[in-house]
XYZ file of C-alpha atoms in Angstrom:
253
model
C -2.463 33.227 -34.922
C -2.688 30.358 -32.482
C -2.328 28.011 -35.123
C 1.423 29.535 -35.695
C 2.224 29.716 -32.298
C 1.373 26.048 -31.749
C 3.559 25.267 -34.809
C 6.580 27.033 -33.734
C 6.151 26.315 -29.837
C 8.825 23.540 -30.302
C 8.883 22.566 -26.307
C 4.919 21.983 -26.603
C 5.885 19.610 -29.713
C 8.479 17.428 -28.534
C 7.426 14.554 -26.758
C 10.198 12.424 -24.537
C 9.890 8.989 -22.159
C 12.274 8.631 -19.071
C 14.059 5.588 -19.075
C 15.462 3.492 -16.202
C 19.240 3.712 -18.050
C 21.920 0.584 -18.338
C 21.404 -2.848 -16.937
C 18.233 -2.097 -15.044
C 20.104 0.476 -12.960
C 18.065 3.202 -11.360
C 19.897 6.543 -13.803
C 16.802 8.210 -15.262
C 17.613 9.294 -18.691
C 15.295 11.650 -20.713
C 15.271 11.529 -24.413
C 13.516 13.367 -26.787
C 11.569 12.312 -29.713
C 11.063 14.158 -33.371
C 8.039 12.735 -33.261
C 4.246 12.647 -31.076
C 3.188 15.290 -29.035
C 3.692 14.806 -24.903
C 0.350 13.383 -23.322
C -1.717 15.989 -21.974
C -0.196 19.093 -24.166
C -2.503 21.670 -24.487
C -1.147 21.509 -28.234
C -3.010 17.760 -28.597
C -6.468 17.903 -29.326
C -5.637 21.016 -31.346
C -3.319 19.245 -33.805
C -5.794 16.218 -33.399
C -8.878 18.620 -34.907
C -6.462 20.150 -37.037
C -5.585 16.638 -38.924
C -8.687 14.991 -38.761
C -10.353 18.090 -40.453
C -8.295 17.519 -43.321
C -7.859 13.769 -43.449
C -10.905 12.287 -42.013
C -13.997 14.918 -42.259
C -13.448 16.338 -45.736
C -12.596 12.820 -46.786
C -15.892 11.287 -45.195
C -18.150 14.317 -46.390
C -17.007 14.664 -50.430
C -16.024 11.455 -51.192
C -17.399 8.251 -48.666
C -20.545 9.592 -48.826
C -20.923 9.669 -52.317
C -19.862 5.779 -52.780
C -22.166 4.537 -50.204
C -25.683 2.481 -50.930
C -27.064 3.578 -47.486
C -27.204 6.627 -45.285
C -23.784 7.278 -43.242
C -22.505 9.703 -40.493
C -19.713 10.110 -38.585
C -19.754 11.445 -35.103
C -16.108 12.589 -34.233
C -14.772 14.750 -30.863
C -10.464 15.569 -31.239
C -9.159 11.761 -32.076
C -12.235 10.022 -31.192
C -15.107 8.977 -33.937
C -17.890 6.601 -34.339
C -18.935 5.659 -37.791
C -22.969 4.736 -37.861
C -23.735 2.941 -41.403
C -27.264 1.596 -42.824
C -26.028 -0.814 -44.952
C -23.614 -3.381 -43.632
C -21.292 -3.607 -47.000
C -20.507 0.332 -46.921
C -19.411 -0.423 -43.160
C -16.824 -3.111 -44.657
C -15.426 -0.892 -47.185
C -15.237 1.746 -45.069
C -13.478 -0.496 -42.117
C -10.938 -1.154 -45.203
C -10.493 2.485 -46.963
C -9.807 4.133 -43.502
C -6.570 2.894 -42.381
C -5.279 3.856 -45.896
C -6.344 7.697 -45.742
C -5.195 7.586 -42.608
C -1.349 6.336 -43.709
C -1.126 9.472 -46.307
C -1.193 11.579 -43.417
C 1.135 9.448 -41.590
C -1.442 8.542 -38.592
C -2.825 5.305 -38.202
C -5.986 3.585 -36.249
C -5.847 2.071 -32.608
C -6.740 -1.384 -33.512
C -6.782 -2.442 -30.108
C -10.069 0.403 -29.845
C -11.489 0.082 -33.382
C -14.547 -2.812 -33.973
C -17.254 -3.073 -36.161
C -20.476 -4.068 -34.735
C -24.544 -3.889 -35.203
C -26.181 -1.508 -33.156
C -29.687 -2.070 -34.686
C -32.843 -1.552 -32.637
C -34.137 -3.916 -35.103
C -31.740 -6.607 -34.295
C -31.307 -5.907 -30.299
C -30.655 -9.364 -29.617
C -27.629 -9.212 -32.157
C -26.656 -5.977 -31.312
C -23.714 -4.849 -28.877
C -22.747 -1.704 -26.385
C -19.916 0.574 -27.225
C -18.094 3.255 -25.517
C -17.676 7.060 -26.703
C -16.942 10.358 -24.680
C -16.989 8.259 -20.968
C -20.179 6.969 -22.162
C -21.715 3.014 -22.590
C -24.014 3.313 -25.366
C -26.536 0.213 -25.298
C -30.218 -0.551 -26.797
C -32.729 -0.342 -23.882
C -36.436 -0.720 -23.286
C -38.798 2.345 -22.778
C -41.988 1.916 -20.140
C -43.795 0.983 -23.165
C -41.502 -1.860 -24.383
C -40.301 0.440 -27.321
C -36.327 -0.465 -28.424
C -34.180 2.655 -28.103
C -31.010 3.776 -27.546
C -29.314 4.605 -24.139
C -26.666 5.632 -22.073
C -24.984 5.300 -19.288
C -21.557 6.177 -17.542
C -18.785 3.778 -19.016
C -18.029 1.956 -16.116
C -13.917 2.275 -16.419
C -14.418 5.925 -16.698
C -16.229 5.853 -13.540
C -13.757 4.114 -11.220
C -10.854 6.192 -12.963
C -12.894 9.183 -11.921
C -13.248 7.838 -8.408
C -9.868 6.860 -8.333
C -8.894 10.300 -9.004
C -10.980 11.766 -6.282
C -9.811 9.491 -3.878
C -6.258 11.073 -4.747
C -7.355 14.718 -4.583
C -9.316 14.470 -1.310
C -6.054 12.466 -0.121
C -3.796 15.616 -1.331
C -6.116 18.734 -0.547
C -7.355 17.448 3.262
C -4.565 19.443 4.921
C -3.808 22.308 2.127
C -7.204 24.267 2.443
C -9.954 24.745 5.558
C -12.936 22.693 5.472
C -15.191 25.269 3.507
C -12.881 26.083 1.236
C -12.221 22.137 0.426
C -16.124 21.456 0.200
C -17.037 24.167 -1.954
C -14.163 22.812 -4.330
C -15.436 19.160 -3.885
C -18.221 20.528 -4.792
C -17.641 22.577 -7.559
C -16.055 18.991 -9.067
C -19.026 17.313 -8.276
C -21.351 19.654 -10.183
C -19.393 19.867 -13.221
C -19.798 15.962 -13.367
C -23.174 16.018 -12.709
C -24.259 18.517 -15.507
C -21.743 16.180 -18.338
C -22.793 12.893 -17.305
C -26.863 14.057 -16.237
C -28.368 12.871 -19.516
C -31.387 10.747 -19.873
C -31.158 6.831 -18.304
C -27.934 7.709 -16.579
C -29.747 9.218 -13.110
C -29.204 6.036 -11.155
C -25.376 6.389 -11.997
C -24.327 10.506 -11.376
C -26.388 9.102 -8.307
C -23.980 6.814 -7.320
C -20.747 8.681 -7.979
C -22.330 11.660 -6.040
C -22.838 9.519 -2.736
C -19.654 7.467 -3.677
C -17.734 10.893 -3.759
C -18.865 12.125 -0.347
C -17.484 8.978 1.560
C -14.388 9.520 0.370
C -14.697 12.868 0.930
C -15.956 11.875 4.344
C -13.048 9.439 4.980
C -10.246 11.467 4.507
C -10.991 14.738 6.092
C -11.005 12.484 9.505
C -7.686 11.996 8.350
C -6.200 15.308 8.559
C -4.875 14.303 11.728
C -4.562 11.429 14.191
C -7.679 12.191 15.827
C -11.114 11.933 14.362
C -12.094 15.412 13.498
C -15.550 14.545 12.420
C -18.030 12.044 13.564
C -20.498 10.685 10.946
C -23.456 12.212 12.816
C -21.858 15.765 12.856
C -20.649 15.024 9.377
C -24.801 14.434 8.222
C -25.463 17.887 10.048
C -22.886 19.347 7.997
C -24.120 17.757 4.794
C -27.954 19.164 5.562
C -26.560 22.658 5.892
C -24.111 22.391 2.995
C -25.998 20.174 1.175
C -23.742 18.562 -2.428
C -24.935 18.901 -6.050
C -28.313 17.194 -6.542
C -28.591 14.713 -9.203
C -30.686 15.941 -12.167
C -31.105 15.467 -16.022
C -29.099 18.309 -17.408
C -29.804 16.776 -20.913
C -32.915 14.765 -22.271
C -32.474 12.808 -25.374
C -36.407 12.625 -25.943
């Protein structure tokens, strides 16, 4: 049932750009494309599962895996996927086949976002990071000088994420009453804590946590031209209504 009403939604399927009209002249025009699906439509990651199912999963499960020497997987979430391969040949054929499955279902790879490169805690000093779900995954040392592999918040992801609640404690200082807005903050807070709280990454929810409350901090003395809050009064508030603590939500060993 959702599937059909997705299909036959046709404003949810037509995606448009605004354009700045004739000879640079500020006259924005709309037009409306046949083809894509407008950025952030709830109707994107849908259709994204929906296709890669069918072109890229089936594909990978009945058919790669059967013409491979070594052991491969594929780890995929909507249009994202990481392909992990034993044996360096299958990862070259692979690189090659997938662009051509992809063109019988008329989609096509972001080269600009596709690499291949060794991720071998065999060969750490040839080995390189990659990024996947606002992670950095990278081979680390354990306590007892054991290669393994860790992660960490991707660092773009992380000023993005700052960057956006710089603009939301900017937006909300003057809408709601200072409880209201901290239990939100808060509320925001957690819910990045307990997706980015996995093993090796303490040092960084750390960081966006305090990084969060000084902006937090800055901007409700903004709410008008006087100071509303001094910094001392402001740490009194912060031991009674004390922010998420940092924790590992998830352990990887």
């Amino acid at each position: 049932m959702n599937i059909n009403y997705f299909w036959h939604s046709g404003n949810d399927l037509k995606s448009g750009k605004l354009s700045s009209g004739m000879g640079g002249r500020f006259r924005p025009e709309s037009t409306v494309s046949d083809e894509g699906v407008p950025q952030g439509s709830v109707c994107s990651p849908i259709l994204a599962n929906i296709f890669a199912h069918y072109a890229l999963d089936d594909w990978f499960n009945m058919t790669v895996k059967n013409h491979c020497k070594g052991n491969v997987e594929i780890f995929r979430y909507a249009d994202d996927a990481v392909i992990c391969c034993e044996n360096a040949k299958d990862a070259e054929r692979i690189r090659v086949a997938l662009p051509k499955r992809l063109s019988k279902f008329k989609l096509r790879l972001n080269k600009d976002k596709t690499k291949t490169i060794v991720f071998n805690r065999f060969e750490k000093e040839n080995s390189k990071s990659f990024d996947f779900l606002g992670f950095t995954f990278y081979l680390g040392l354990t306590k007892n000088g054991m290669v393994v592999p860790k992660l960490k918040s991707c660092g773009k992801k992380l000023r993005s994420k700052l960057t956006k609640v710089n603009l939301w404690c900017k937006q909300s200082r003057n809408i709601y009453p200072l409880p209201e807005l901290w239990k939100s903050f808060c509320r925001k807070l957690r819910g990045h804590a307990q997706y980015y709280g996995i093993s090796f990454n303490y040092k960084a929810v750390q960081g966006f946590i305090f990084k969060s409350v000084k902006i937090f901090f800055k901007w409700i003395n903004r709410r008008s031209q006087r100071k509303s809050m001094t910094f001392e009064k402001f740490s009194l508030f912060l031991l009674k209504f004390p922010p998420p603590k940092t924790k590992i939500y998830h352990r990887l060993f």
